[in-house]
Every structure is written in structure tokens, then in C-alpha cells.
Amino acid sequence: MAPINEYDYDLIVIGGGSGGLACAKEAVANGAKVACLDFVKPTPLGTKWGIGGTCVNVGCIPKKLMHQASLLGESVHEAAAYGWEIPNKEAIKPDWEKLVQSVQNHIKSVNWVTRVDLRDKKVEYINGLGFFKDPHTVVAKLKNNTERTITASKIVIAVGGRPRYPDIPGALEYGITSDDLFSLDRAPGKTLVVGAGYIGLECAGFLKGLGYESTVMVRSIVLRGFDQQMANIVADSMVERGIPFLHKTIPKSVEKTEDGRLLVKYVNTETQEEGSDVYDTVLWAIGRKGLVDDLNLDAAGIQVKADKIAVNEAEQTNVPHIYAIGDIIHGRPELTPVAIHAGRLLARRLFGGSKQIMDYTDVATTVFSPLEYACVGMAEEDAIKKYGEDNIEVFHGFYKPTEFFIPQKSVRYCYVKAVAERSGDQKVLGLHYVGPVAGEVIQGFAAAVKSGLTMKILLNTVGIHPTTAEEFTRLSITKRSGMDPTPASCCS
């Protein structure tokens, strides 16, 4: 379609993360003239990064790479049990600086490829902090403190979020967040991770796997929003690996000691008992805040809900030509693939004549804890709340991964669960898995659940043996039966 002459662009996308980039590129592919704005404000520590958003720079990608580094450290010791001759394996330890350099080299290569891709696809990239002047006008504040004003027929907000800091003495001065960890210029040493969401557990997990003491401080519950039985299994498996949890505890202050370490004072919210300990690093993982403050949304008349933007089922704000996608929108899964898919579908609706809207149900996800957890669909407690306990059947079982036998790794927390309707063919409402390569296992099952998987079909599916994924096809024991869900052997 031809540009709308009264505006500079058909579409302005504010935010150069996964969702914004996907939307911008898809809009161009459907004939639109598009500008994409992206700017990264440095963290209190001074960390900043290139185009690509949280996932590429300080999220999924570096997290998975460091998780893999941690798993490889375990594998070295397991290899000895399998007969590999590893001289002085106790001396094997990671080089933090080299690991960070390797991770950052990869990220910078992705930044470069992203820039080239935008140029090739004819998306105009503007490295500036965008904010509204009026409903159709966006101002980009550029690096040299100059401003550029541009207009568009339609605008998509895709600015995402950044980690929160607690309002306590020393938090900003001495603490870091996941925005800093993956480029930290020193080994983290003994680390306190404050927060027990998936980011906190993942960071504590790979730090411990890399040989650094880590402790998790939990204000209320572990993995809020996830199935709580599975969440507690994940936490228990981490404790078994030597990661202590401070439950019902909040930090009061962080102070620098004479030897340059960090004294953290904290209190148990139930007993009011106070305590303290000294750490080398304090990592805040207490949630994320939508980046609405810099957008000057009042100038466009856009409604905000908490620190997010309220949208309808088509990602449309209360201002009809302004849309929002990704982590900045209220009440939707904060996941990179969700933002990408929503961004592409939105661009096709705006410029390609499509009518398809984003389906936010049954989105699979994985927590890359040391023993990984993946799920798709409903948590057990949510299914019971919606359908009633008498109408839900929960199939479950512990299992023993074959690869754990020879190195004698703990199988105590390897567990699968299917939450299903009790009647008829028993439609599957949710699948939950704790064990090796959880994301790889659950991805295929996610398509099945999306397609209306039933327990009848699942239990008529022949498993691939010996795999851990096949455990879903062997789920014969229900919680209601009270039978022992521990297997007798691997092949029966």
C-alpha cells in the first residue's frame, strides 16, 4: 500500500526488542513504510547494550548460554563415571571472564545481524528514546541530545520492561540485576539472589552450577503464577543441590564492608526475626516494571493500568490507531515468542488484510533451573478453581532418566503431571514436566494440547524409548487413586 501522505510513515514502532522488530519487519513485508525506534537507558551500574531488546541482550539468550555452561560443568564430572579419563577433575573450574566474553561476543554478533536485517528489509532504524508529542507524533531523543520529530498513521508501543529495585538503603548503589549479570566484569562470588520468580531461580541455579555459592531469598512463594506443586519441586531440587532458600524473608539494607563485600540485613516477615550475612554480589530479581514513564502517554491520551498499557483482544489501546504488544501490555504472558507472534499478526491485520488475532491461551514455557521445569496449559490449582475438584483428574508419576543411572544422579525430583477433565475422553488442560531438557520435551506436547489433546489419545501414543518425554505416555496413576506414583523399573 502507498504511504499516507499526511504522515511521514504508515507505522512507527517504539521499541526494538523481539516483538517490535517482528512487527516492523512484517509491516514492511505487507507494503508499509516503517520506522523503528530503540534506545537503552544504562542501568545504575552503567550497563547498556545494542538493538534486539531484553531477550537477545540480557534475557533468554545469555541466560540459556550460562545455563548450558553450568550443565557442561556437571557433565565433566558425570563423564568420569562413564569411563572418560579426566585428570584432576577436581581442579576443573570456570573462567568467568572468558565465559562473559564468549557470551558477549555472541550477543554483539546478533546485534550486528539485526541491524543489517533491518536495513535489508527497509525498516528505518532510529537509535533514539521515543515519546509522544500528540496521538500521531513521536519525538525521538537522540544520543547527541538533539530531537527528531516524526509522524505516523499508526503507532505500536513495544518498549517492554526493566527489573525493579527494592526501596531500601544500598539497593541501587550496591545491587545488580539480570541487566548487569551477563556482562559483569568480575566473578560474582558468593551471591544473594533476592526474588524467587523464574529469573531469580535460573540465575541462582547457573551461578551455583558454575561454582559460586548462591542463596535465594523468597518474600512469599516460589514461581508465582506457576503450578505450585511443580514450583516447590523445583525449589526442593535446588536445595538438594546446595542452594539454600530464605523463606518469608525480605531485605532491609545493603552496606559495603571495609573489605569491599556487601553486608545484607534482612527480616523474616512471619517471626520478625532479624538476620544478616555478607555476600560478594546481591542480585535483585523481584519483578519487572513496564517502561511507561518515558513515553509521555498523556500527550496521546493512552490509558495505563499499573505500569502497563491496557489493550483489547486485538492489542488496541483506548486510542484506536495506537497499539501495544509484548511485555508492556497488561495481563498477558511476558515471553519473547508471544511478543514476536503477536507483533507479526498485528502487522498483518494492519497492512495485510488479515483478521487473525493472537491466541494467548496454552502458551508453553520453561524455567531453566538446574533441573528444568516446563509446562503448557493450566496449573492444577487453576483447573480445580475453574472446573471444581470433582471434575478434574490429575495423572502423575516420578521417573528415572536413563542418563542419570551411571553417575548416580538424584532422580528424586524427576516428575510429570497431566491435568485433565475427568469426564469423557478426558481433555488435557495442562501438562507439567520437571527433568532434563524440559523445553525440548514440552514443545511438541504444546502443539498437541493446542490441538485438543485428550488422555485417551495421549495414552494411546507409543513412547520413544528410552526418553524422558515418553513418561507422558505412561501416565496411568491418578492422584485420586492414592496409589504410589514411583516407578518399579524403567521399562515397565
Coordinates of C-alpha atoms in Angstrom, one line a residue:
M1 CA 0.0 0.0 0.0
A2 CA 1.2 3.5 -0.7
P3 CA 2.2 5.8 2.2
I4 CA -0.5 8.0 3.7
N5 CA 0.8 11.4 2.5
E6 CA -0.2 13.4 5.6
Y7 CA 2.2 11.4 7.7
D8 CA 5.9 10.6 7.5
Y9 CA 5.3 6.8 8.0
D10 CA 2.5 4.3 7.9
L11 CA 3.8 2.8 11.1
I12 CA 6.1 3.9 13.9
V13 CA 7.2 1.1 16.3
I14 CA 8.6 2.3 19.6
G15 CA 10.9 -0.4 20.9
G16 CA 13.5 -2.5 19.1
G17 CA 13.0 -5.8 21.0
S18 CA 11.8 -9.1 19.7
G19 CA 8.1 -8.0 19.4
G20 CA 8.8 -4.6 18.0
L21 CA 11.2 -5.8 15.4
A22 CA 8.9 -8.6 14.3
C23 CA 6.1 -6.2 13.9
A24 CA 8.2 -3.7 12.0
K25 CA 9.6 -6.2 9.5
E26 CA 6.2 -7.9 8.9
A27 CA 4.6 -4.4 8.3
V28 CA 7.2 -3.7 5.6
A29 CA 6.7 -7.1 4.0
N30 CA 3.0 -6.1 3.7
G31 CA 3.8 -2.8 2.0
A32 CA 4.1 -0.3 4.8
K33 CA 6.6 2.4 5.3
V34 CA 8.0 1.9 8.8
A35 CA 10.3 3.5 11.4
C36 CA 11.5 1.6 14.5
L37 CA 12.9 3.5 17.5
D38 CA 15.1 1.8 20.1
F39 CA 17.1 3.2 23.0
V40 CA 18.6 1.6 26.1
K41 CA 18.9 3.6 29.2
P42 CA 22.0 2.5 31.2
T43 CA 21.5 0.6 34.5
P44 CA 22.6 2.2 37.8
L45 CA 25.8 0.2 37.3
G46 CA 26.2 1.7 33.8
T47 CA 25.4 -1.4 31.8
K48 CA 23.9 -0.8 28.3
W49 CA 23.5 -2.9 25.1
G50 CA 22.6 -2.9 21.5
I51 CA 19.5 -3.4 19.5
G52 CA 17.4 -6.5 20.0
G53 CA 15.8 -6.0 23.3
T54 CA 15.9 -7.9 26.6
C55 CA 15.8 -11.4 25.1
V56 CA 18.9 -11.1 23.0
N57 CA 21.0 -8.9 25.2
V58 CA 20.1 -9.5 28.9
G59 CA 17.5 -12.3 28.9
C60 CA 16.8 -15.6 27.2
I61 CA 19.9 -15.9 25.1
P62 CA 22.7 -15.1 27.6
K63 CA 20.7 -16.9 30.3
K64 CA 20.5 -20.1 28.2
L65 CA 24.2 -19.9 27.4
M66 CA 25.2 -19.6 31.1
H67 CA 22.8 -22.4 32.0
Q68 CA 24.5 -24.5 29.3
A69 CA 27.9 -23.6 30.7
S70 CA 26.7 -24.8 34.1
L71 CA 25.3 -28.1 32.7
L72 CA 28.6 -28.7 31.0
G73 CA 30.4 -28.4 34.3
E74 CA 28.2 -31.1 35.7
S75 CA 28.8 -33.2 32.5
V76 CA 32.6 -33.2 33.1
H77 CA 32.1 -34.9 36.4
E78 CA 29.5 -37.3 35.0
A79 CA 31.8 -38.2 32.1
A80 CA 34.3 -39.7 34.6
A81 CA 31.6 -42.1 35.8
Y82 CA 31.0 -43.2 32.2
G83 CA 34.7 -44.1 31.8
W84 CA 36.2 -40.9 30.5
E85 CA 39.7 -40.4 32.0
I86 CA 39.7 -36.8 33.3
P87 CA 43.0 -36.0 35.1
N88 CA 42.5 -34.0 38.3
K89 CA 38.8 -33.3 37.6
E90 CA 38.5 -31.5 41.0
A91 CA 40.7 -28.7 39.6
I92 CA 38.2 -28.0 36.8
K93 CA 36.6 -24.7 37.3
P94 CA 35.1 -22.0 35.0
D95 CA 36.8 -18.8 33.9
W96 CA 34.1 -16.2 34.5
E97 CA 35.8 -13.5 32.3
K98 CA 36.2 -15.9 29.4
L99 CA 32.6 -17.1 29.7
V100 CA 31.3 -13.5 29.8
Q101 CA 33.5 -12.6 26.8
S102 CA 32.1 -15.6 24.8
V103 CA 28.5 -14.7 25.7
Q104 CA 29.0 -11.0 24.8
N105 CA 30.7 -11.9 21.5
H106 CA 27.7 -13.9 20.5
I107 CA 25.3 -11.1 21.6
K108 CA 27.2 -8.5 19.6
S109 CA 27.1 -10.7 16.5
V110 CA 23.3 -10.9 16.9
N111 CA 23.1 -7.1 17.3
W112 CA 25.0 -6.7 14.1
V113 CA 22.9 -9.2 12.2
T114 CA 19.8 -7.4 13.5
R115 CA 21.0 -4.0 12.2
V116 CA 21.8 -5.5 8.8
D117 CA 18.4 -7.3 8.6
L118 CA 16.5 -4.0 9.3
R119 CA 18.5 -2.3 6.6
D120 CA 17.9 -5.1 4.1
K121 CA 14.1 -5.2 4.9
K122 CA 13.9 -1.4 4.5
V123 CA 12.9 -0.6 8.1
E124 CA 14.3 2.8 9.2
Y125 CA 16.1 2.3 12.5
I126 CA 16.3 5.3 14.7
N127 CA 18.6 5.0 17.8
G128 CA 16.5 7.3 20.0
L129 CA 14.3 7.4 23.0
G130 CA 10.8 7.8 21.7
F131 CA 7.9 9.6 23.4
F132 CA 4.6 11.1 22.3
K133 CA 4.0 14.7 21.3
D134 CA 0.4 14.1 20.3
P135 CA -1.5 11.0 19.2
H136 CA 0.2 10.8 15.7
T137 CA 3.5 12.4 16.6
V138 CA 6.5 10.8 18.2
V139 CA 9.7 12.6 19.2
A140 CA 13.0 10.7 19.2
K141 CA 15.6 12.0 21.7
L142 CA 18.9 11.1 20.0
K143 CA 22.3 10.2 21.5
N144 CA 23.7 13.7 21.0
N145 CA 20.7 15.3 22.9
T146 CA 19.1 16.5 19.7
E147 CA 15.5 15.6 18.9
R148 CA 13.8 14.3 15.7
T149 CA 10.0 14.6 15.3
I150 CA 8.2 12.1 13.1
T151 CA 4.5 11.3 12.4
A152 CA 2.6 8.1 11.5
S153 CA -0.8 6.9 10.7
K154 CA -0.5 4.0 13.2
I155 CA 1.8 3.5 16.2
V156 CA 2.8 0.4 18.0
I157 CA 4.3 0.5 21.5
A158 CA 6.7 -2.3 22.2
V159 CA 9.1 -1.0 24.9
G160 CA 9.0 -3.9 27.3
G161 CA 10.2 -3.6 30.8
R162 CA 13.2 -3.5 33.1
P163 CA 14.0 -5.0 36.5
R164 CA 12.7 -3.4 39.7
Y165 CA 14.9 -2.4 42.6
P166 CA 13.6 -2.5 46.2
D167 CA 13.2 0.8 48.1
I168 CA 15.8 0.1 50.7
P169 CA 19.2 1.7 51.6
G170 CA 22.0 0.5 49.4
A171 CA 19.8 -1.2 46.7
L172 CA 20.8 1.0 43.8
E173 CA 24.4 1.6 44.9
Y174 CA 25.4 -1.9 45.6
G175 CA 22.9 -4.3 44.0
I176 CA 22.8 -5.5 40.4
T177 CA 20.0 -7.1 38.3
S178 CA 19.9 -9.5 35.4
D179 CA 20.6 -6.5 33.2
D180 CA 24.1 -6.4 34.6
L181 CA 24.9 -10.1 35.4
F182 CA 25.7 -11.3 31.9
S183 CA 28.4 -8.7 31.3
L184 CA 29.7 -8.4 34.9
D185 CA 33.4 -7.6 34.8
R186 CA 34.2 -9.7 37.8
A187 CA 33.3 -13.2 39.1
P188 CA 30.1 -12.9 41.1
G189 CA 31.4 -14.9 44.0
K190 CA 29.0 -15.6 46.9
T191 CA 25.7 -14.3 45.7
L192 CA 22.4 -13.5 47.3
V193 CA 19.5 -13.6 44.8
V194 CA 16.5 -11.7 46.1
G195 CA 13.4 -13.0 44.4
A196 CA 12.1 -16.5 43.5
G197 CA 10.5 -15.9 40.2
Y198 CA 11.9 -17.8 37.2
I199 CA 14.7 -15.2 36.6
G200 CA 15.8 -15.5 40.2
L201 CA 15.8 -19.3 40.2
E202 CA 17.6 -19.5 36.9
C203 CA 20.3 -17.1 37.9
A204 CA 20.9 -18.8 41.3
G205 CA 20.9 -22.2 39.6
F206 CA 23.6 -21.5 36.9
L207 CA 25.7 -19.5 39.4
K208 CA 25.8 -22.5 41.7
G209 CA 26.5 -24.8 38.8
L210 CA 29.4 -22.6 37.9
G211 CA 30.8 -23.0 41.4
Y212 CA 29.6 -19.8 43.1
E213 CA 27.7 -20.0 46.3
S214 CA 24.2 -18.7 45.8
T215 CA 21.2 -18.2 48.2
V216 CA 17.6 -17.4 47.2
M217 CA 15.6 -15.0 49.3
V218 CA 11.8 -15.6 49.0
R219 CA 9.3 -13.0 50.1
S220 CA 6.2 -15.0 49.7
I221 CA 6.0 -18.0 47.3
V222 CA 8.3 -19.6 44.7
L223 CA 7.4 -19.2 41.0
R224 CA 4.3 -17.1 41.4
G225 CA 1.9 -17.8 38.6
F226 CA 3.1 -21.4 38.0
D227 CA 1.7 -24.7 39.3
Q228 CA 2.7 -24.6 43.0
Q229 CA 3.3 -28.3 43.4
M230 CA 5.8 -28.1 40.5
A231 CA 7.3 -24.8 41.8
N232 CA 8.0 -26.4 45.1
I233 CA 9.6 -29.5 43.4
V234 CA 11.9 -27.1 41.5
A235 CA 12.8 -25.3 44.8
D236 CA 13.4 -28.6 46.6
S237 CA 15.6 -29.9 43.8
M238 CA 17.7 -26.7 44.1
V239 CA 18.0 -27.1 47.9
E240 CA 19.2 -30.7 47.2
R241 CA 22.0 -29.2 45.0
G242 CA 23.2 -26.9 47.8
I243 CA 21.2 -23.7 47.1
P244 CA 19.7 -22.5 50.4
F245 CA 16.3 -20.7 50.4
L246 CA 15.5 -18.0 53.0
H247 CA 11.7 -18.2 53.1
K248 CA 9.3 -15.4 54.1
T249 CA 12.3 -13.0 54.2
I250 CA 12.8 -9.5 52.9
P251 CA 16.0 -7.4 52.8
K252 CA 16.2 -4.3 55.0
S253 CA 19.5 -2.8 53.7
V254 CA 22.8 -3.4 51.9
E255 CA 26.0 -1.9 53.2
K256 CA 29.6 -2.1 51.9
T257 CA 32.0 -3.6 54.4
E258 CA 35.6 -2.4 54.9
D259 CA 36.9 -5.3 52.7
G260 CA 34.6 -4.3 49.9
R261 CA 32.0 -7.0 50.4
L262 CA 28.2 -6.5 50.9
L263 CA 26.5 -6.8 54.3
V264 CA 22.8 -7.6 53.8
K265 CA 20.4 -7.2 56.7
Y266 CA 17.1 -8.9 56.5
V267 CA 14.0 -9.9 58.4
N268 CA 11.6 -12.8 58.5
T269 CA 8.2 -11.4 57.9
E270 CA 6.4 -14.1 60.0
T271 CA 8.7 -14.3 63.0
Q272 CA 10.1 -10.8 62.8
E273 CA 13.5 -12.4 63.5
E274 CA 16.3 -10.3 62.0
G275 CA 19.5 -11.7 60.4
S276 CA 22.4 -10.7 58.2
D277 CA 25.1 -12.2 56.1
V278 CA 27.9 -11.0 53.9
Y279 CA 28.0 -11.5 50.1
D280 CA 30.1 -10.6 47.1
T281 CA 27.1 -9.9 44.9
V282 CA 23.5 -9.0 45.6
L283 CA 21.2 -9.7 42.6
W284 CA 17.7 -8.2 42.6
A285 CA 15.1 -10.4 40.8
I286 CA 11.9 -9.0 42.4
G287 CA 9.9 -8.5 39.2
R288 CA 9.9 -6.2 36.2
K289 CA 8.3 -2.7 35.6
G290 CA 6.8 -1.7 32.3
L291 CA 8.7 1.2 30.7
V292 CA 5.7 3.6 30.5
D293 CA 7.3 6.6 32.3
D294 CA 9.4 7.9 29.4
L295 CA 6.6 7.7 26.8
N296 CA 4.6 10.8 27.8
L297 CA 1.4 8.8 27.2
D298 CA -0.8 11.6 28.4
A299 CA 0.0 13.5 25.3
A300 CA -1.6 10.7 23.3
G301 CA -4.4 10.1 25.7
I302 CA -3.4 6.4 26.3
Q303 CA -4.7 4.7 29.4
V304 CA -2.3 3.0 31.8
K305 CA -3.0 0.1 34.1
A306 CA -0.4 -0.1 36.9
D307 CA 2.8 0.2 34.9
K308 CA 1.4 -1.5 31.9
I309 CA -0.8 -0.5 28.9
A310 CA -4.3 -1.8 28.7
V311 CA -5.3 -3.3 25.4
N312 CA -8.2 -5.2 23.9
E313 CA -8.1 -8.7 22.2
A314 CA -6.5 -7.1 19.1
E315 CA -3.7 -5.3 21.1
Q316 CA -5.5 -2.0 20.5
T317 CA -5.2 0.7 23.2
N318 CA -8.1 3.1 24.0
V319 CA -6.7 5.3 21.2
P320 CA -7.8 3.4 18.1
H321 CA -4.7 3.9 15.9
I322 CA -2.3 3.1 18.7
Y323 CA -1.4 -0.5 19.7
A324 CA 0.8 -2.2 22.2
I325 CA 2.5 -5.6 22.2
G326 CA 4.9 -7.7 24.3
D327 CA 5.8 -7.2 27.9
I328 CA 4.4 -3.7 28.1
I329 CA 0.7 -4.8 27.9
H330 CA -1.3 -5.7 30.9
G331 CA -2.3 -9.2 31.8
R332 CA -0.6 -11.2 29.1
P333 CA 2.3 -13.7 29.2
E334 CA 5.7 -11.9 29.3
L335 CA 7.5 -14.2 26.9
T336 CA 9.6 -13.4 23.8
P337 CA 7.8 -15.8 21.4
V338 CA 4.4 -14.3 22.5
A339 CA 5.6 -10.8 21.6
I340 CA 7.0 -12.0 18.2
H341 CA 3.9 -13.8 17.2
A342 CA 1.6 -11.0 18.4
G343 CA 3.7 -8.4 16.5
R344 CA 3.5 -10.3 13.3
L345 CA -0.2 -11.0 13.5
L346 CA -0.8 -7.3 14.3
A347 CA 1.2 -6.1 11.3
R348 CA -0.8 -8.5 9.0
R349 CA -4.1 -7.2 10.3
L350 CA -3.0 -3.5 9.9
F351 CA -1.5 -3.8 6.5
G352 CA -2.2 -7.2 5.0
G353 CA -5.9 -7.6 5.3
S354 CA -5.7 -10.4 7.9
K355 CA -8.3 -11.0 10.6
Q356 CA -6.3 -13.4 12.8
I357 CA -5.8 -12.2 16.4
M358 CA -3.3 -13.6 18.9
D359 CA -4.4 -16.6 21.0
Y360 CA -2.8 -16.2 24.4
T361 CA -4.1 -19.5 25.8
D362 CA -2.0 -22.6 26.2
V363 CA 1.4 -20.9 25.8
A364 CA 4.2 -23.2 26.8
T365 CA 7.2 -22.0 28.8
T366 CA 10.3 -23.4 30.5
V367 CA 12.1 -22.4 33.7
F368 CA 15.8 -23.2 33.1
S369 CA 16.5 -24.1 36.7
P370 CA 19.3 -26.7 37.3
L371 CA 16.6 -29.4 36.9
E372 CA 14.4 -27.8 34.3
Y373 CA 10.7 -27.3 34.5
A374 CA 8.4 -26.8 31.5
C375 CA 4.6 -26.6 31.3
V376 CA 1.8 -25.8 28.9
G377 CA -1.8 -25.1 29.8
M378 CA -3.4 -24.8 33.3
A379 CA -1.9 -25.2 36.7
E380 CA -3.6 -27.9 38.8
E381 CA -4.9 -25.3 41.3
D382 CA -6.3 -23.1 38.5
A383 CA -8.1 -26.1 36.9
I384 CA -9.6 -27.0 40.2
K385 CA -10.7 -23.4 40.7
K386 CA -12.3 -23.2 37.3
Y387 CA -13.9 -26.7 37.0
G388 CA -14.2 -27.9 40.6
E389 CA -12.1 -30.7 42.2
D390 CA -14.6 -33.4 41.4
N391 CA -14.4 -32.6 37.7
I392 CA -10.6 -32.8 37.4
E393 CA -8.4 -35.8 37.1
V394 CA -4.6 -35.5 37.8
F395 CA -2.3 -38.1 36.4
H396 CA 1.2 -38.1 37.7
G397 CA 4.4 -40.1 38.1
F398 CA 8.0 -39.9 39.2
Y399 CA 10.5 -41.4 36.7
K400 CA 14.2 -42.2 36.3
P401 CA 16.1 -40.7 33.4
T402 CA 18.4 -43.4 31.9
E403 CA 21.3 -41.0 31.7
F404 CA 21.1 -40.4 35.5
F405 CA 21.8 -44.1 36.4
I406 CA 25.6 -44.5 35.9
P407 CA 26.7 -41.1 37.5
Q408 CA 24.1 -41.9 40.2
K409 CA 22.4 -38.5 39.9
S410 CA 19.4 -37.9 42.1
V411 CA 16.1 -38.8 40.4
R412 CA 14.1 -37.8 43.4
Y413 CA 12.5 -34.7 41.7
C414 CA 12.0 -36.0 38.2
Y415 CA 8.3 -35.8 37.9
V416 CA 5.5 -35.4 35.3
K417 CA 1.9 -34.5 35.7
A418 CA -1.2 -34.2 33.4
V419 CA -4.2 -32.2 34.5
A420 CA -7.3 -33.3 32.6
E421 CA -11.1 -33.2 32.6
R422 CA -12.5 -36.2 34.5
S423 CA -15.3 -37.0 32.1
G424 CA -15.4 -38.3 28.5
D425 CA -12.1 -38.8 26.7
Q426 CA -10.5 -36.5 29.4
K427 CA -9.3 -33.4 27.6
V428 CA -5.9 -32.4 28.7
L429 CA -5.9 -29.0 30.4
G430 CA -2.3 -28.8 31.4
L431 CA 1.0 -30.7 31.2
H432 CA 3.9 -30.3 33.6
Y433 CA 7.4 -31.7 33.5
V434 CA 10.4 -31.5 35.7
G435 CA 13.6 -33.1 34.3
P436 CA 16.3 -32.9 31.6
V437 CA 15.8 -30.7 28.5
A438 CA 12.4 -29.7 29.6
G439 CA 11.8 -27.1 26.9
E440 CA 12.6 -29.6 24.1
V441 CA 10.2 -32.1 25.7
I442 CA 7.2 -29.8 26.2
Q443 CA 7.4 -28.0 22.8
G444 CA 5.8 -30.9 20.8
F445 CA 3.2 -31.6 23.5
A446 CA 2.3 -27.9 23.3
A447 CA 1.1 -28.4 19.7
A448 CA -0.9 -31.4 20.9
V449 CA -2.6 -29.5 23.7
K450 CA -3.4 -26.7 21.3
S451 CA -5.0 -29.3 19.1
G452 CA -7.3 -30.6 21.8
L453 CA -5.2 -33.5 23.2
T454 CA -7.1 -36.0 25.4
M455 CA -5.8 -38.5 27.8
K456 CA -7.3 -41.2 25.6
I457 CA -5.0 -40.1 22.7
L458 CA -2.0 -39.5 24.9
L459 CA -2.2 -42.9 26.5
N460 CA -2.7 -44.5 23.0
T461 CA 0.6 -42.8 21.8
V462 CA 3.6 -45.1 21.8
G463 CA 6.6 -43.5 23.5
I464 CA 10.1 -43.3 22.2
H465 CA 12.2 -45.5 24.5
P466 CA 14.4 -44.7 26.4
T467 CA 13.5 -41.0 26.6
T468 CA 12.1 -38.8 29.4
A469 CA 9.4 -37.4 27.1
E470 CA 7.8 -40.8 26.9
E471 CA 6.8 -40.6 30.5
F472 CA 3.8 -38.6 29.5
T473 CA 2.6 -41.6 27.5
R474 CA 2.9 -43.9 30.6
L475 CA 0.8 -41.8 33.0
S476 CA -1.6 -44.4 34.5
I477 CA -1.8 -43.4 38.1
T478 CA -4.1 -40.6 39.3
K479 CA -3.8 -38.6 42.5
R480 CA -7.4 -39.6 43.3
S481 CA -6.4 -43.3 43.4
G482 CA -3.9 -42.7 46.2
M483 CA -1.5 -45.2 44.5
D484 CA 2.3 -44.8 44.7
P485 CA 3.4 -42.8 41.6
T486 CA 7.0 -44.1 41.9
P487 CA 8.0 -46.4 39.1
A488 CA 9.1 -50.0 39.7
S489 CA 11.5 -50.1 36.8
C490 CA 12.4 -48.1 33.7
C491 CA 10.9 -50.5 31.2
S492 CA 7.5 -51.4 32.6

